[in-house]
mmCIF file of C-alpha atoms in Angstrom:
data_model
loop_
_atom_site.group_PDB
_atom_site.id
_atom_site.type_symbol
_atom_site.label_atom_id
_atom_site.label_comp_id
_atom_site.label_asym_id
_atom_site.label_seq_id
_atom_site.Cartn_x
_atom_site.Cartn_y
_atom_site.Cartn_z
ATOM 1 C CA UNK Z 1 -10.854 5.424 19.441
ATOM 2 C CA UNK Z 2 -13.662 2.413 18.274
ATOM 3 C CA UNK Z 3 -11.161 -0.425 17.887
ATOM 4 C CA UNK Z 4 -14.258 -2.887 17.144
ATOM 5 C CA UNK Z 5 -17.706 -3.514 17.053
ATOM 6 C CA UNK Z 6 -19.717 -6.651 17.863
ATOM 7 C CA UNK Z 7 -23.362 -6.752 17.440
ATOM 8 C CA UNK Z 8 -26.086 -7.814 15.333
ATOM 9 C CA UNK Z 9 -26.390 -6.994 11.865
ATOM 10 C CA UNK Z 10 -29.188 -4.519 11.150
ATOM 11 C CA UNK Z 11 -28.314 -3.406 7.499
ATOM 12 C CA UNK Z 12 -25.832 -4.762 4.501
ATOM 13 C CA UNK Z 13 -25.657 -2.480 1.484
ATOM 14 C CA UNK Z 14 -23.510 -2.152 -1.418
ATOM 15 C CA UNK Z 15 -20.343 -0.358 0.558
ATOM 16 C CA UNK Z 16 -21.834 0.125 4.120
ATOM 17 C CA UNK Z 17 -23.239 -1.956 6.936
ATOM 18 C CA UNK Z 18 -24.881 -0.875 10.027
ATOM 19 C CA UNK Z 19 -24.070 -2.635 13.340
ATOM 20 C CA UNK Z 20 -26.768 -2.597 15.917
ATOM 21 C CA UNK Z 21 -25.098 -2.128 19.322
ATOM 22 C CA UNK Z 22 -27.995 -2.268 21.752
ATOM 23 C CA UNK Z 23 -30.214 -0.225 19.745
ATOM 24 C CA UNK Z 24 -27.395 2.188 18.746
ATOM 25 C CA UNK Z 25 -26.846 1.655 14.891
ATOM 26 C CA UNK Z 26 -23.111 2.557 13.939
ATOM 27 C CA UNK Z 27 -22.335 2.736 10.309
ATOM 28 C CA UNK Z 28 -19.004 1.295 8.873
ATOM 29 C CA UNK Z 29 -17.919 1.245 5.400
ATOM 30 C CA UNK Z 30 -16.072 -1.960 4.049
ATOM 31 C CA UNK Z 31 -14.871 -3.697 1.494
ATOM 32 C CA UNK Z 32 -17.258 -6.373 -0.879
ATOM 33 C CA UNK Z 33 -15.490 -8.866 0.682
ATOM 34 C CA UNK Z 34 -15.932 -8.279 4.160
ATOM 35 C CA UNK Z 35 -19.593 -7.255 3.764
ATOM 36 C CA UNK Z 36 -20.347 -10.142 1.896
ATOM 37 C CA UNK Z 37 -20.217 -12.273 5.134
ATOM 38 C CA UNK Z 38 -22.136 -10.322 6.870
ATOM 39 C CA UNK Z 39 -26.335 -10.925 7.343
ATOM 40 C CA UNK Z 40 -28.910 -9.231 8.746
ATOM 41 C CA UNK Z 41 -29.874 -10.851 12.506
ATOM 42 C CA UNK Z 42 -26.772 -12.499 12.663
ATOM 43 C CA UNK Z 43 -24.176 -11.565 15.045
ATOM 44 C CA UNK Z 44 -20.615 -9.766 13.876
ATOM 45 C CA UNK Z 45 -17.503 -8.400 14.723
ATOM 46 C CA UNK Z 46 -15.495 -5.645 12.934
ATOM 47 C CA UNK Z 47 -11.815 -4.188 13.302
ATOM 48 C CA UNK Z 48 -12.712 -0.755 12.810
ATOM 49 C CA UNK Z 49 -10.177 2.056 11.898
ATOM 50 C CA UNK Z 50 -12.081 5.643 12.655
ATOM 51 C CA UNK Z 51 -10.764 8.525 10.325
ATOM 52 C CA UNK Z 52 -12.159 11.963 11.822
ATOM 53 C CA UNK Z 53 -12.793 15.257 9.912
ATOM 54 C CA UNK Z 54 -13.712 18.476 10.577
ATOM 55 C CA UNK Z 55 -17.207 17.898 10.218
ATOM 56 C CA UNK Z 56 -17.348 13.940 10.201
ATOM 57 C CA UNK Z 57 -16.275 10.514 12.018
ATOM 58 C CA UNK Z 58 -16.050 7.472 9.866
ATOM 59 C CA UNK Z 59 -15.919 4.232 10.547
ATOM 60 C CA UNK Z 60 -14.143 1.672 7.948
ATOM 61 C CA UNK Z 61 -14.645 -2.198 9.359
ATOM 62 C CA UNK Z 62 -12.551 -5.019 8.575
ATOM 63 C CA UNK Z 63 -12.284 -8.842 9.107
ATOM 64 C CA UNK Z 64 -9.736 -9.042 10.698
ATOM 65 C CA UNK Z 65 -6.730 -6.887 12.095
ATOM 66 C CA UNK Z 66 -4.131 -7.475 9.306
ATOM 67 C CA UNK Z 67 -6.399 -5.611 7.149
ATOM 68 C CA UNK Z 68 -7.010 -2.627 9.636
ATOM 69 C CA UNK Z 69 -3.113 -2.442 9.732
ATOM 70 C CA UNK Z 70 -2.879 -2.808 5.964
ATOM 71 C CA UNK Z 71 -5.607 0.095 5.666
ATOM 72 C CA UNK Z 72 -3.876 2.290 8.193
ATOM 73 C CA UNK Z 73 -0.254 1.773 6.575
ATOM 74 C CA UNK Z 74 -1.954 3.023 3.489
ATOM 75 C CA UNK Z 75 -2.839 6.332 4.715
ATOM 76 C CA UNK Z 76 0.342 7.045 5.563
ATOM 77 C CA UNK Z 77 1.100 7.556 1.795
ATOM 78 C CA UNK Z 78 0.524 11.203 0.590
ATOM 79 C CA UNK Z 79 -2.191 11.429 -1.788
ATOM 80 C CA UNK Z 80 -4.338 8.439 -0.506
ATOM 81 C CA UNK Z 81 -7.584 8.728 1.790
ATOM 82 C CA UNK Z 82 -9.648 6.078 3.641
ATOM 83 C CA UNK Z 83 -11.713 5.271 0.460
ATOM 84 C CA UNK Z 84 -8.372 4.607 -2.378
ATOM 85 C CA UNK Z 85 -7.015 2.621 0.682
ATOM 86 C CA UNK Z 86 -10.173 0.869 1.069
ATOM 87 C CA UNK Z 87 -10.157 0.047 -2.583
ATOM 88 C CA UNK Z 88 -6.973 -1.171 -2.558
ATOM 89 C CA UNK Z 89 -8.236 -3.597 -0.051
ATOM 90 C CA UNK Z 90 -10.884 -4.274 -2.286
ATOM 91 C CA UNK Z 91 -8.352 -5.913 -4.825
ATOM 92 C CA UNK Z 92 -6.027 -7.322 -2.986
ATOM 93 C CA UNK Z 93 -5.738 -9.724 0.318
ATOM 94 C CA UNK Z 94 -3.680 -7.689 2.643
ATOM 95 C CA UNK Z 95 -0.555 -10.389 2.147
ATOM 96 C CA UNK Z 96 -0.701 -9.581 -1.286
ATOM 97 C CA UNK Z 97 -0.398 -5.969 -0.872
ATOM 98 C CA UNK Z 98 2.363 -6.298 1.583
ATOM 99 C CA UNK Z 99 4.048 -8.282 -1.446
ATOM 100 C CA UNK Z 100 3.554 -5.841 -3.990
ATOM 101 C CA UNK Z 101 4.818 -3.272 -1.576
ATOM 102 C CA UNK Z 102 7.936 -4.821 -0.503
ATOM 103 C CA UNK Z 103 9.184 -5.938 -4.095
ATOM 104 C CA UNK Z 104 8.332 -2.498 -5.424
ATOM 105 C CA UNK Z 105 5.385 -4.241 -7.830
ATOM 106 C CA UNK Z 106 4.260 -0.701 -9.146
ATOM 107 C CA UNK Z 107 1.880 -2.182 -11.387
ATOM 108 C CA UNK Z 108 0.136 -4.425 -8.762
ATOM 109 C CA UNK Z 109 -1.494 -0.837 -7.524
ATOM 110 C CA UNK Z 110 -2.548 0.028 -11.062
ATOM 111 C CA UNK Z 111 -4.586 -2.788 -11.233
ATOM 112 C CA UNK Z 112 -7.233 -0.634 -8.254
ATOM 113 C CA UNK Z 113 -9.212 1.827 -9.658
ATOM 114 C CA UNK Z 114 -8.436 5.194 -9.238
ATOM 115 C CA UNK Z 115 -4.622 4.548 -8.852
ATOM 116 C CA UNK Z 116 -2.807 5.522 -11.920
ATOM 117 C CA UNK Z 117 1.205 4.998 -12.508
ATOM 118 C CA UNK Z 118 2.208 7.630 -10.598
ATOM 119 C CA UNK Z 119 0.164 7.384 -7.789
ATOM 120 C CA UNK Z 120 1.500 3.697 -7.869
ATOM 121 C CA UNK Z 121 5.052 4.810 -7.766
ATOM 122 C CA UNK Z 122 4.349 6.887 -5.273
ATOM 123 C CA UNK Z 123 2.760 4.186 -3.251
ATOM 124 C CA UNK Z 124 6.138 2.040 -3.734
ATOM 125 C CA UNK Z 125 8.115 4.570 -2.717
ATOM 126 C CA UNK Z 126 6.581 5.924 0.461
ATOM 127 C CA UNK Z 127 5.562 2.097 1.915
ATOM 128 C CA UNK Z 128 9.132 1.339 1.822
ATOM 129 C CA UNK Z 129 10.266 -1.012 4.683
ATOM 130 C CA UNK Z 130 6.480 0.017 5.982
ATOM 131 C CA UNK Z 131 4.649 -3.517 4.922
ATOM 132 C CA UNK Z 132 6.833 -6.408 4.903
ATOM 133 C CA UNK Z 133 5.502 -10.412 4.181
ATOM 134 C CA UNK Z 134 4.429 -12.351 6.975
ATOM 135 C CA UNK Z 135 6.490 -15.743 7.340
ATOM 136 C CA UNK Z 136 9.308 -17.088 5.366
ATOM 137 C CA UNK Z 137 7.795 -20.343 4.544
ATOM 138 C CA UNK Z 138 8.100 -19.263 1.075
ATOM 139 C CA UNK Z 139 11.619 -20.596 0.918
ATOM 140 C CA UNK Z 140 14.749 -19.367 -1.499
ATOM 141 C CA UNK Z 141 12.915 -19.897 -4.938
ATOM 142 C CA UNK Z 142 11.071 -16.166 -4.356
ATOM 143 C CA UNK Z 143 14.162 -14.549 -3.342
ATOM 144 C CA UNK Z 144 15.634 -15.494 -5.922
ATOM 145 C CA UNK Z 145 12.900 -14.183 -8.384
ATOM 146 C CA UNK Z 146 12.964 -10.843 -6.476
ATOM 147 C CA UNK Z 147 16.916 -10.418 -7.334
ATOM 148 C CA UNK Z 148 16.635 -11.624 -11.297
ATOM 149 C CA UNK Z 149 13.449 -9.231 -11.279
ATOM 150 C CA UNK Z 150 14.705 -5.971 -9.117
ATOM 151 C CA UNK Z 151 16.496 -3.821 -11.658
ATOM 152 C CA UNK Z 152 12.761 -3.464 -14.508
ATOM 153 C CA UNK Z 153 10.884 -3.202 -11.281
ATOM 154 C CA UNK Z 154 12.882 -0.063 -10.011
ATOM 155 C CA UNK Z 155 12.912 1.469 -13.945
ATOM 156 C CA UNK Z 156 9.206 0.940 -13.759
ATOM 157 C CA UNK Z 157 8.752 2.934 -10.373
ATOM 158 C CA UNK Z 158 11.138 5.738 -12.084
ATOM 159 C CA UNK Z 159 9.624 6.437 -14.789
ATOM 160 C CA UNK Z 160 5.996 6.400 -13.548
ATOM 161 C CA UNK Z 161 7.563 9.537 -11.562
ATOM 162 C CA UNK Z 162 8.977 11.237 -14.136
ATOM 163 C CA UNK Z 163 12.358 9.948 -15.394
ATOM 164 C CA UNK Z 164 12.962 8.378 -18.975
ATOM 165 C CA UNK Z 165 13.928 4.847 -19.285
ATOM 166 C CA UNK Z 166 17.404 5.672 -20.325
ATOM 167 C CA UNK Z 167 17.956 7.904 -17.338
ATOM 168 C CA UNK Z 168 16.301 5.742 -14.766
ATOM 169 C CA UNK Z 169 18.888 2.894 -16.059
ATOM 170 C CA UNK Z 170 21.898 5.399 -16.007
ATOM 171 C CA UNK Z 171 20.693 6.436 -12.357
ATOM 172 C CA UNK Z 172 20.393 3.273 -11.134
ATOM 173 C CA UNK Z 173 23.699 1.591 -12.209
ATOM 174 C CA UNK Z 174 25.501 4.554 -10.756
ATOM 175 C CA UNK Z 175 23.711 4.641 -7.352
ATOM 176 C CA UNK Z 176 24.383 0.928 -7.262
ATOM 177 C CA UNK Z 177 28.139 1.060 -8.292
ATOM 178 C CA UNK Z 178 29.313 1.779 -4.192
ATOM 179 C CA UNK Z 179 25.741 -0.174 -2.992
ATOM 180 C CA UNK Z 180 26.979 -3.792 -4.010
ATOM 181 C CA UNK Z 181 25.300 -4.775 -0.568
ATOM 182 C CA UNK Z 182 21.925 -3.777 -1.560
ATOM 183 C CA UNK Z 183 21.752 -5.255 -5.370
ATOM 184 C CA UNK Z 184 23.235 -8.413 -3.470
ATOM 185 C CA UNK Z 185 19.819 -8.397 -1.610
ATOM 186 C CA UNK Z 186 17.671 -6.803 -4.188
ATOM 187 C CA UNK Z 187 14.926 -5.323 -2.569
ATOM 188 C CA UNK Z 188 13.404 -3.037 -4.782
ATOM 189 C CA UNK Z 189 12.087 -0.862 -2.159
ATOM 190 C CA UNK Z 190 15.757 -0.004 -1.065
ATOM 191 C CA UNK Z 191 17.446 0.167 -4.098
ATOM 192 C CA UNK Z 192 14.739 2.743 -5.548
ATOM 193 C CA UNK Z 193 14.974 5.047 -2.034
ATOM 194 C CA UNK Z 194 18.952 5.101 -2.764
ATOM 195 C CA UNK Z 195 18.917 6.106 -6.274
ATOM 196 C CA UNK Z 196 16.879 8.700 -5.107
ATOM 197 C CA UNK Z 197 18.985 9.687 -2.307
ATOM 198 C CA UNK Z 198 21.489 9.122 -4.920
ATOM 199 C CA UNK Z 199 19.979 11.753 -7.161
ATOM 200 C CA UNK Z 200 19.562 14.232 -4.048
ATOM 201 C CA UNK Z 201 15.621 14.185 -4.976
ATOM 202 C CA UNK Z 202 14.450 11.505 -2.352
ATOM 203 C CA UNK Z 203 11.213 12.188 -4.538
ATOM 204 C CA UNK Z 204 10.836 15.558 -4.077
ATOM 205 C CA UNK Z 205 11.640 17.211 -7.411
ATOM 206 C CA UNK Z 206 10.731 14.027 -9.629
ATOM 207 C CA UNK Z 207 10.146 15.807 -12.435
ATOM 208 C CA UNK Z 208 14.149 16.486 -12.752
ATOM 209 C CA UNK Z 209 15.955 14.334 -15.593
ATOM 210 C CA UNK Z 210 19.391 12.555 -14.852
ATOM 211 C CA UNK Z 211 20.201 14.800 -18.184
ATOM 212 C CA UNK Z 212 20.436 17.709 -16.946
ATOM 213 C CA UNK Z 213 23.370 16.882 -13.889
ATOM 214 C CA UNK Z 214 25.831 17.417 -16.511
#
């Protein structure tokens, strides 16, 4: 596995740049961002994440490891290759993605092209516990945010995968009513894995209504 590459810049274009390693070129896609600080003769260094197919090997460069991690994290999720997780990037500064991720911010991801609401949900659901916020320098006020803010966060995840608004609500109060732990804490990534666990769909079947339980 390529974990970097330092050399001199031989090429910048619009979503690729080729490194020139002793008069080897290697090409690695990246982000606007990280390209835009690269220049032709000068030296650079890339993180680089390689993603290998039957009848390819990609590179995907990044400034700096947090990113690579973010990236990598990403394509854990089903549904999402190297270039929706290198949009993502795109968007978002990988702290801000580890935010949206941990407080269950659906619509963060719907913001990144290509990503619709249910992809978002999806997103949410499967980066649970995955990407957590570097620090706590961000003292109590945000906590406190996240636990006045959980409960339309989690409806908004349900219903971009298939439930109503009513039934999301109904499913959540009733997955909460033994979990007073968890809506103590509020984390929205939790509390939406236990209402499905709750449900006995952990995502599988989320086409199901709460309706038809009887």
């Amino acid at each position: 596995m390529i974990s970097f590459l330092r050399g001199t810049v031989a090429h910048v274009g619009l979503s690729t740049a080729v490194i020139d390693l002793n008069g080897a070129g290697m090409s690695v896609y990246a982000t606007p961002q990280t390209l835009s600080h690269l220049h032709v003769g000068t030296e650079a260094k890339l993180f680089t994440s390689m993603i290998v197919r039957e009848d390819s090997l990609t590179l995907f460069g990044f400034a700096d490891d947090d990113e690579r991690e973010v990236f990598d994290v990403l394509l854990s999720v089903s549904g999402v290759g190297p270039r929706l997780a290198l949009a993502v990037l795109a968007v978002h500064e990988p702290e801000a993605i580890r935010v949206a991720a941990h407080t269950g911010d659906n619509k963060a991801f719907t913001k990144v092209p290509g990503i619709g609401p249910k992809v978002a949900g999806r997103i949410v659901l499967e980066l649970a516990g995955k990407l957590v916020p570097h620090g706590t320098g961000s003292g109590a006020a945000p906590e406190t945010a996240i636990k006045a803010e959980w409960k339309p966060q989690v409806v908004a995840a349900m219903t971009s995968l298939g439930w109503s608004e009513k039934d999301a609500t109904g499913s959540i109060d009733k997955a909460m009513a033994d979990s007073p732990e968890l809506v103590e804490a509020g984390n929205v990534a939790q509390i939406l894995r236990a209402t499905l666990r709750w449900l006995g769909q952990d995502g599988a079947r989320a086409g199901n209504r709460v309706g038809s339980r009887g």
